[in-house]
Amino acid sequence: MSTQAAHPTLLIPGPIEFDDAVLQSMSHFSESHVAPGFVATFGETLSMLRQLFQSTDPAAQPFIISGSGTLGWDLVSANLIEPGEDALVLSTGYFGDSFADCLATYGAKPTKLEGPIGGRPQFPEIEKALSEKKYKLVTVTHVDTSTGVVSDLKGLVQAVKKVSPDTLVIADGVCSVACEEIAFEEWGLDGVITASQKAIGCPAGLSISIFSGRAMEAFKNRKSPPGSYFASMKNWTPIMQNYEAKKPSYFATPSPQLIHALNTALKQILARPLAERFQRHKEVSDKVKKAISDLGLQVVATKPEDQSHAMTAIYLPDGVQIPDVLPKLLSKGVIFAGGLHKQIATKYIRFGHMGVSVTDPSRTDVDKALDALKTSLEECGYKANA
Amino acid sequence: MSTQAAHPTLLIPGPIEFDDAVLQSMSHFSESHVAPGFVATFGETLSMLRQLFQSTDPAAQPFIISGSGTLGWDLVSANLIEPGEDALVLSTGYFGDSFADCLATYGAKPTKLEGPIGGRPQFPEIEKALSEKKYKLVTVTHVDTSTGVVSDLKGLVQAVKKVSPDTLVIADGVCSVACEEIAFEEWGLDGVITASQKAIGCPAGLSISIFSGRAMEAFKNRKSPPGSYFASMKNWTPIMQNYEAKKPSYFATPSPQLIHALNTALKQILARPLAERFQRHKEVSDKVKKAISDLGLQVVATKPEDQSHAMTAIYLPDGVQIPDVLPKLLSKGVIFAGGLHKQIATKYIRFGHMGVSVTDPSRTDVDKALDALKTSLEECGYKANA
């Protein structure tokens, strides 16, 4: 039984519903950001991040910085690529496009490869692009929150290594970390950036990332200084290393309350095998996709292998409008999100199924949402299999 | 009676002790960042910020962004000055020096005017500097957390307007907002940047700022695009304007929990006249300075008019070391900070007296701290007036 005040169930693709213990950690009494107790908590949290990413290489470097998930793009764009260098941006929706804008802000030259709406760029065209020009890095949105399209990170790294082994592979895992599998080192990734408020299950306000030893070397070998101050790896790397070594140090004041909440969330995640967690998200996602199909509806991600297990973007039936269906869902205690991809924004809704709504056996959030969706569509005049 | 777990009283110059209601707001159940309830809370919080800064000009623009206080420097450096333009940085310690580093990161050319340790640059030399070169902006640390030196913002704006009226005046108010008076428009300031965890009394994790209509015009008239993506006013200004107009919009996910906590903190601050709040901080600061003097100790800020009301940096007596005195204070339930200014770091300690520790009549934090300091120094072998 949750100790939280009664509220509609938040099933958007982040922020998600949070566990009581995580929210209680947000109320932690005030601590010095350089006192031994908090330094130990921060250090432990960084070490747990390595476990979440299945990383054991001491040269890999995790970062936890106050900010939105978006700050991760600045971290990549201002540190791992230099002005004038090329980046290949694999876009599967809104977030790929914005990552390209961020890269350009810091002087990199992004080349975008876009999938069709609901699809993703295919390996042959990616390999062709990589063979035509020298790219410092490739970015890919693991799960694009605007479309629910998932990318194949393992296959991508293999393709890049075949054609352009020096190119760094950076994944935007904002909507995938802690629900889609990421074997950071085994797969050969060079960076994953994410945020706290999605499948990790900690309130928003933290930019979370990990970079490979190879990426950190690329940073150290820069000819120009980093293009950002607050998002500078030069400023943050020694701080993260000191925290993990349980030594106090200071660049900018972290948020002890958010770090405590992240610590609690990661302890909950790591208390059980990660494989079990990923499998559970897959099962629930499969159930959602089947229910959507049974309702006679289409998922934005066209092919089954492109459909994420974090969320489902669902096309509305003809004649049903977002401003009609979302309030009906809310009246049944369920919050979904509207569309975000510019070209189809008015035509679909988004259902996030991550974290405690999926993993906590005492919660019936997903079943409640599927029932509410069916009833709400009926109230809008839609009949399944009509 | 606080509902918080028993803990030593945090009297460093930020984070400070937090009120129970503020900490409880940190545990708010999960909400969508674009749902009407949260949008209204965010909008109200922005409007309250205008009141805190005594600002009524609709052209002035407040920002609340997930990040540390440091992010405010990026906001200024990446938006209000262009590469190659000059900035005059008035430094009274560690934080002025770092602001100069941030400006240089984005291509501006900082010229530093430093006061002596414990003092500040004087108006004649500031006016002389301004008359010798065209400066796009002047930055000043209102209270430098490393030294406790307060600058005279009102006098500074007058001096700048006399010599170089087009130059923007930007104050770093991280350690002053909500305890030192700032009449933003009456004094003619163009920007104040701050953070949540000091005198505002909300946990760390928010960069908070306000800029004048004139500063926003300077931003709009830039020839080059902003130098940052996450700290871009181009990206954030429409979002802040929409939130304040109670319209949902999205650039990067804010932290609903931190915004709720800030909302609670600002409501508490604005429930009483601001003048009373500033006066109370002044009275408590005067009492602390007198107690320090009675103990035969020196304050780092040499002249009374340079001494902030937010905190006191205290030189230790000869023979008393930081690693001896801080643990003794902790054993009495009081946490002070060590030194931060590189040249004198081992020689002084810092005592923050801001927020509920000062304004809540039921708390005896400051008296407890002064008693603990006296006893701890005696335990270290120091005798006042010896």
Coordinates of C-alpha atoms in Angstrom, one line a residue, chain A residues 4-8 10 12 14-18 23-24 26-33 66-68 70-71 73-74 94-95 98 101-102 105-106 197 203-205 226-231 236 250-258 335 340, chain B residues 4-8 10 12 14-18 23-24 26-33 66-68 70-71 73-74 94-95 98 101-102 105-106 197 203-205 226-231 236 250-258 335 340:
Chain A
Q4 CA 1.6 8.7 -1.3
A5 CA -1.4 10.9 -1.5
A6 CA -4.1 9.6 -3.9
H7 CA -3.3 10.7 -7.4
P8 CA -3.9 9.6 -11.0
L10 CA 1.2 8.6 -14.3
I12 CA 3.6 8.8 -19.7
G14 CA 8.6 9.8 -18.1
P15 CA 8.5 11.0 -15.4
I16 CA 7.1 7.6 -14.2
E17 CA 5.4 6.6 -11.0
F18 CA 7.9 6.4 -8.1
L23 CA 10.2 9.6 -2.7
Q24 CA 10.9 9.5 1.0
M26 CA 13.8 13.1 -1.5
S27 CA 13.0 14.5 1.9
H28 CA 16.4 13.6 3.4
F29 CA 17.5 16.2 6.0
S30 CA 20.1 18.7 4.8
E31 CA 23.7 17.5 4.5
S32 CA 26.9 19.1 3.4
H33 CA 27.9 18.1 -0.1
S66 CA 22.3 18.2 -11.7
G67 CA 20.3 18.9 -14.8
S68 CA 17.7 17.5 -17.2
T70 CA 19.1 17.1 -22.2
L71 CA 22.3 18.0 -20.5
W73 CA 23.7 15.9 -25.2
D74 CA 25.8 18.9 -24.1
Y94 CA 12.1 14.2 -32.2
F95 CA 15.1 13.4 -29.9
S98 CA 17.4 17.7 -31.2
D101 CA 20.9 20.7 -33.0
C102 CA 22.9 20.3 -29.8
T105 CA 25.6 24.4 -31.2
Y106 CA 29.1 23.3 -30.2
Q197 CA 13.0 10.2 -14.1
P203 CA 12.5 12.1 -9.7
A204 CA 13.7 14.3 -12.5
G205 CA 16.7 16.6 -12.0
P226 CA 35.6 21.8 -23.9
G227 CA 32.9 24.0 -25.4
S228 CA 30.9 24.2 -22.1
Y229 CA 31.7 25.2 -18.6
F230 CA 28.9 23.5 -16.6
A231 CA 29.0 20.4 -18.9
W236 CA 33.5 17.1 -13.6
Y250 CA 34.0 20.5 -5.2
F251 CA 33.1 22.0 -8.6
A252 CA 29.4 22.8 -8.3
T253 CA 27.0 21.8 -5.5
P254 CA 25.2 18.5 -6.2
S255 CA 21.7 17.9 -4.9
P256 CA 22.0 15.6 -1.9
Q257 CA 18.3 14.8 -1.9
L258 CA 18.2 13.7 -5.5
I335 CA -2.5 9.8 -17.5
L340 CA 5.4 14.7 -29.8
Chain B
Q4 CA 13.2 15.5 10.4
A5 CA 15.4 12.7 11.6
A6 CA 17.9 13.9 14.3
H7 CA 20.9 15.3 12.6
P8 CA 23.7 17.8 13.2
L10 CA 24.1 22.3 8.9
I12 CA 27.8 25.9 6.2
G14 CA 24.8 26.4 1.7
P15 CA 23.1 24.0 1.5
I16 CA 21.4 25.3 4.6
E17 CA 18.9 23.7 7.0
F18 CA 15.5 23.3 5.3
L23 CA 11.4 18.8 2.5
Q24 CA 7.9 17.3 2.5
M26 CA 10.3 17.1 -2.2
S27 CA 8.3 13.8 -1.8
H28 CA 5.4 15.0 -3.9
F29 CA 3.8 12.2 -5.9
S30 CA 4.8 12.0 -9.6
E31 CA 3.2 14.4 -12.0
S32 CA 3.5 15.1 -15.7
H33 CA 5.7 18.1 -16.4
S66 CA 17.5 22.0 -13.3
G67 CA 21.2 22.4 -12.5
S68 CA 23.6 23.7 -9.9
T70 CA 27.1 27.2 -11.5
L71 CA 24.8 26.8 -14.5
W73 CA 27.3 31.5 -15.2
D74 CA 26.8 29.5 -18.4
Y94 CA 37.0 31.9 -5.5
F95 CA 33.6 32.5 -7.3
S98 CA 35.5 30.9 -11.7
D101 CA 36.8 31.0 -16.4
C102 CA 33.2 30.4 -17.5
T105 CA 35.0 29.1 -22.1
Y106 CA 32.3 30.7 -24.3
Q197 CA 20.0 25.7 -1.7
P203 CA 17.3 21.7 -1.7
A204 CA 20.0 22.0 -4.3
G205 CA 19.3 21.2 -7.9
P226 CA 24.0 31.1 -28.1
G227 CA 27.1 29.1 -27.2
S228 CA 25.3 26.5 -25.2
Y229 CA 22.4 24.2 -25.9
F230 CA 21.2 23.3 -22.4
A231 CA 21.9 26.8 -21.1
W236 CA 14.3 28.3 -22.4
Y250 CA 8.6 21.4 -23.5
F251 CA 12.3 21.8 -24.0
A252 CA 13.8 19.6 -21.3
T253 CA 12.0 17.9 -18.4
P254 CA 12.0 20.0 -15.2
S255 CA 12.0 18.4 -11.8
P256 CA 8.4 18.6 -10.4
Q257 CA 9.6 17.7 -6.9
L258 CA 12.2 20.5 -6.8
I335 CA 28.6 21.7 11.0
L340 CA 37.8 27.7 0.1

